[in-house]
Amino acid sequence: MQPHPVCSLTVIACNCIQHGHNANIKADTLETPTHPPLALSFFIYLYLFAGDITQKGYEKKRSKLVRAYVPHAGGMEGPMSHRAPLGPPSAARFHRRRTSGTRDERYRSDVHTEAVQAVLARHVERKVAVPMPSKRRSLVVQTSMDAYTPPDSSSGSEEEAGPGDDMSGMEHWMSRPSQLGPAHLGSTSSSSSSTQSGGSGNAGRLADSLAHMHISHLAHAHLAHLGQSHHQQSHLSQSHHGKTSVLSSVHITTFLFAGVPVSSRVSAKIQQLVNTLKQPRRPPLREFFVDDFDELLEVQQPDPNQPRPEGAEMMPVRGEPLGVVTNWPPSLEAALQRWGTISPKAPCLTSLDTAGKPLYVLTYGKLWSRSIKLAYNILHKLGSKQEPMVRPGDRVALVFPNNDPVAFMVAFYGCLLAEVVPVPIEVPLSRKDAGSQQIGFLLGSCGVTVALTSDACHKGLPKSATGEIPQFKGWPKLLWFVTESKHLSKPPRDWFPHIKDANNDTAYIEYKTCKDGSVLGVTVTRIALLTHCQALTQSCSYTEAETIVNVLDFKKDVGLWHGILTSVMNMMHVISVPYSLMKVNPLSWIQKVCQYKAKVACVKSRDMHWALVAHKDQKDINLSSLRMLLVADGSNPWSISSCDAFLNVFQTKGLRTEVICPCASSPEALTVAIRRPVEDSSQPPGRGVLSMQGLSYGVVRVDTEERLSVLTVQDVGTVTPGGLVCVVKPEGVPQLCQTDEIGELCVCSIATGTSYYGLTGMTKNTFEVYPVSSSGGLISEYAFVRTGLLGFIGPGGLVFITGKMDGLIMVSGRRHNADDIVATALAVEPMKFVYRGRIAVFSVTVLRDERIVVVAEQRPDSTEEDSFQWMSRVLQAIDSIHGVGVFCLALVPANTLPKTPLGGIHLSEIKQLYLEGGLHPCNVLMCPHTCVTNLPKPRQKQPEIGPASVMVGNLVSGKRIAQASGRDLGQTDDNDQVRQTAVLQWRAQTTPDHILYTLLSSRGAVSSSLTCLQLHKRAERVAALLMERGGLQEGDHVALVYPPGIDLIAAFYGCLYAGCVPITVRPPHPQNISTTLPTVKMIVEVSHSVCVMTTAVICKLLRSKEAMATVDIRNWPPVLDTDDLPKKKPPALYKPTNPDGLAYLDFSVSTTGMLAGVQMSHNAVAAFCRSVKLQCELYPSREVAICLDPYCGLGFVLWCLCSVYSGHQSILIPPVELESNPALWLLAVSQLRVRDTFCSYSVMELCTKGLGLQTEALKARGLDLSRVRACVVVAEERPRMALTLSFSKLFKDLGLHPRSVSTAFGCRVNLAICLQGTSGPDPTTVYVDMRALRHDRVRLVERGSPHSLPLMESGKILPGVRIIIANPETKGPLGDSHLGEIWVHSAHNGSGYYSGYGEEVLQSDHFNSRLSFGDTQTVWARTGYLGFLRRTELTDANGERHDALFVVGALEEAMELRGMRYHPIDIETSVIRAHKSIVECAVFPWTNLLVVVVELEGSEQEALDLVPMVTKAVLEEHYLIVGVVVVTDIGVIPINSRGEKQRMHLRDGFLQDQLDPIYVAYNM
């Protein structure tokens, strides 16, 4: 082995000279040899082999560590500087240890705890506003104390859990307060947050406080600088230069500090800190040119100052040779035969009951005879003589509970003797056990058909009604075979098992659970089994008849190797302590060691911790018989604290230092290294204090314990005999590491596993590794096995483990160990909010990097606020000590995390639940701002090119100008036809009996109809009513408040006949007067109506008590009831003299909540009707079904105007009737054989949802849609492709042709710009790059390509309509590859907004704008919608190539975030896909934050599942960080009659706290 260079020698530095009390060396009397290399090695010797720390040394070190953070009072030194050590050192140590909090001893480290406390102490002084998530009261009540039973377990690794936190001895043990000063008590001394967990008051309060806050959204735990010394080498040394990026002038606080009332001003000190942040979280962005639509995720640049390995190449290290002992048996079965015949009475295994009394003692004679009997039965009594079920070499499952080692041992050796391969697995407790499905896959792939089990276990398995054991999920069909002797036949006298020497046949298969939850079977051959037993015997110095106490699981791993296999080879006596006994009596194993004078005990650090907690009631403990305490999880770096604590306490009870022997093992490589139980105590174990920052870069750097982020590791001894170990780089080619580099340990030995059963590819990667040196040459011709352990080999060939490959989390190129993060979380005091052993740490991929997720079980008695405080402190601690942000921290109710059979947490299952959104947490804290640092650069807008360089004919900037027009409208024949009233009078004379309108009832029957003459007559009577009873003058405004129907049409024409200006108004809803009546009143007021016309029913409603409570009837203009019309005609019908005069006002509320009335002139009405007539080919012989609201836009025009103009019959279907009969519209279309129909999105959605399961029944009723040639959706938004497609697919079986479904598009300034019509090309669909769209660029991509967004053409441009795409800011024309505002020029544009308050000037450019260059003469109307034009390959009716208009979204709803333009609908689509329980969602911006409101379908317990899912979906698909997630009940998001979301109404409701949300999460 090459000598270590200086840097790597100091690596293993142990606790410095002051720890050298064992060797009786005083620092001041040390005489150092003068020769430098010798001096160095002498010091290294001292560093490495110094013993444990003394009380005095501890005090000194501790005071030094804490001095910087504790405020000094009256010249006090450290907190305990004047206390003399109490009695002997061990007693003093014990005294010190008792002050610990109730934490999991596996992750216990006083130095680490104090480091965490010191970090947190700094944050306490700087209290910054923390918006605490708010939760609905009911949710808080449900997660209260009574809702849960406390978990039966509180500690334990992934495999095992603890004996409950409320152990009798625990309280006193943990009762002493922390010795840290008040500053270190963290959240206990910090003031609580001002928010109540009941309401969602945060939104409003936070909004208020934002006005006087100025904290960067990047402010994070590093506001508090770690001490200067820490700074220089801490993780912050990544080159974080540059300024903090700032989000406009208003900022949101990070929530990473203890709470104070939200409205408080930020202290000047914090302000100053933020302003002068030297090292912002975000790494400096590289300066490169980013093309407008080429958003590049920021690639993390390697830190130039990061530590790099400097040592020489680490050569492989060989274990001692495996001694050839003459009397070692040739195989394990031979050993069993020898002891079973020579010493049949010798005890082999003692099993215990839950009281700790011996239940059964299995002797070697019994084991031998029962194994033979079982072997015979397996081979000869299953199946028939001709067709035995099990042949030698077949695999058989062993299903035995953890409290029955005897039956397991008999079954295992029975299989070995029968030469079948045992596959030991856990007992399935239910059909849906966590992970049992994966076990089933393993059994299936191993071809297992028989399961051996015990009588008691067989009785306990779940049974079906017939008493049979059901097939478990994912399991193959099994024959369950009970192994008790009474159920077995005696073998014939002449039958004897064939005992061969160990060979390369498979002996057994051990299951292994991977990081992703999949279960693999590691095959171990008979020769490997024997060699492994020999190696363990040699390294542990096992001798015959020794007694060994085993607390470990005997079915796998160290428990199986020592307690079942090696014990038999050496005729040892094993006392097996079951898990169920440990839960009742954690001291049981120590009592058994004393009782049986055991020489060896096999435990985990968990068992040592429990013993520490419970030991003080015991007087007569004596551990002097122990020569070896084997710590099975010694490879967990945090086991050192349990070992130290255990030694401190039990040294007085006869425990010797050298007895503690940690080992490192893995299922693939079996035992890798083990510390030998040496008698010579002059060589204490090695330990190293390593820098966590160095470890995160995979480099070994010695540190001092004064530093905050260090990891102290102990060695796990030397390589097992007969093995060769090397350390290779964890990723890529297996190249040897340098001496000071962390890598994966690989083993070359006979005593390892040989393959993953049935998986050749994975086997090759793990079991057939050929490491290479830096020069590229192979270091051995033999294959190595990867162990899955990370570490390095120190001086003297000592092996150090720093973590496992399975627990490795790579974040931005740095490695973090899940166990280390758990340890930091557990060091955060107070620990009373979560269960110790029930914390899961894993990583998920978000935005092409790993992100850390922490999930813990919350105790039922902890309050919302306390848990929130604890969570924020955990985030600070992890951030400061590991230099990594946590993406999500979730607390779940007690006892709800999936368990492994031994009660530990099932990590992969928890991760799966998190990814599926099924964890049901009761508290969530998301911190995307701190950990997502690779978002693309915010876009800087470029100044537009000036007009001089762009216009050349019809080209702009080298692209065709985006303009298009419909066909020519042609001239009207008769100038008189301009007036709609004249048309009606003409029709009443020429075709008096032609039916114009038919109104259908909810049953589908005709409730009323109107001929030309009837309409004319009724209109005349309405005009007479207005003139006589109303006394109205020409030009007066009249509000028509009618339900959809015939009355509305008659009243409209009556107004025109009287020379009045009608305004159609939706009547108030009888069940919802308080919210709908104010809108009616507002329209009446704003339109300056001098009179209201309505029906008798609505008249009565307006005068009802409910209405009076909302709006006083005395403030209304006169209300005329038209049910009782006068019989006489008006004196004369009004004829408008000015064709540009006002015909009617079109009032509607936009999606942004603005009420606007558009003036429509007589000319515009005539042009509009003519345009629609041409486009849809409407003639008197046609019938058109209309299922639209008749109050505004194209819906009103189709309902009231078009039939009169074109003469076709309109079948009117009020959309409100569909609520009681969803099939009404489609049945009417089918029965009346209608070819053209118009509907809204809300109607289409109602049909899709309401009739989804009724298509067969409708077919049976004769519904046939094959005659429909045009089904047009009337809308003022981007076409909803998903809805139209699902509608088309659903009704395709009923004859609906998909090409007949299309959309129309209109807006406030022009009520119909596009309408598909009957002739002309089909609507086209394009796929555009969503990222380009954010930069106002249009880039077509292939269907299915990443970031593609499908857009459907909004219908054909109507005749007489011209369109151009213009830049909304500069008003210049754009090329067709740009997204811009749609401008329209047409004879049926509105004349302007109507407002009685003289505000028309403000909006005048909406109706008469001119381009800033190019064609500056034409007057255009601005639609307020963004879109683009595309010239398609299709041809129009007139033979020219067809120009398609694609509407993308409303300009005023588009959100400017990170310098890019986002459309709410795109983000909402991603959010709805994120989780199955989200039925609807809406997004809006609020002070530079994105707020997402989701409606939850399901129980309120699922509400918090949505927060991580929504945050992740928006990050991944849109590169945006969601600021606030609001979870509400169904129906909270307001939707108007056209089915459009009212996002601004929603925003107002959110800010005014009117949403009554289930949960509000602030992702700060």
Coordinates of N, CA and C in Angstrom, one line a residue, residues 121 260 281 354 384 672 814 857 882 912 1055 1253 1297 1423 1428 1471:
A121 N -29.3 29.7 17.2 CA -29.4 30.8 18.2 C -29.2 32.1 17.5
V260 N -42.9 36.7 14.1 CA -43.3 37.9 14.9 C -44.6 38.4 14.2
R281 N -27.7 33.5 -2.3 CA -27.9 32.1 -2.5 C -27.7 31.7 -3.9
T354 N -42.3 -13.2 25.5 CA -42.3 -11.7 25.7 C -42.0 -11.3 27.2
S384 N -46.5 -35.6 -6.3 CA -46.6 -37.0 -6.3 C -45.2 -37.6 -6.5
V672 N -17.8 -6.8 5.1 CA -16.7 -6.1 4.4 C -15.5 -5.9 5.4
R814 N -23.1 18.3 -5.6 CA -22.6 18.0 -4.2 C -23.3 16.8 -3.6
E857 N -43.2 12.3 11.2 CA -44.5 12.1 11.9 C -44.7 13.1 13.0
H882 N -25.4 22.0 6.3 CA -25.1 21.2 5.1 C -25.0 22.1 3.9
Q912 N -42.9 7.2 -2.8 CA -43.9 6.9 -3.8 C -45.2 7.7 -3.5
C1055 N -88.8 48.5 -28.6 CA -88.0 49.7 -28.3 C -87.5 50.4 -29.6
L1253 N -71.8 9.1 -19.5 CA -72.1 7.7 -19.4 C -73.5 7.3 -20.0
H1297 N -69.9 14.5 -36.7 CA -68.6 14.5 -37.4 C -67.7 15.4 -36.7
T1423 N -58.6 44.8 -30.0 CA -59.4 43.8 -29.4 C -59.0 43.5 -27.9
F1428 N -51.9 35.4 -33.3 CA -51.1 35.5 -34.4 C -51.8 34.9 -35.6
V1471 N -51.6 22.7 -13.7 CA -52.0 22.5 -12.3 C -53.1 21.5 -12.2

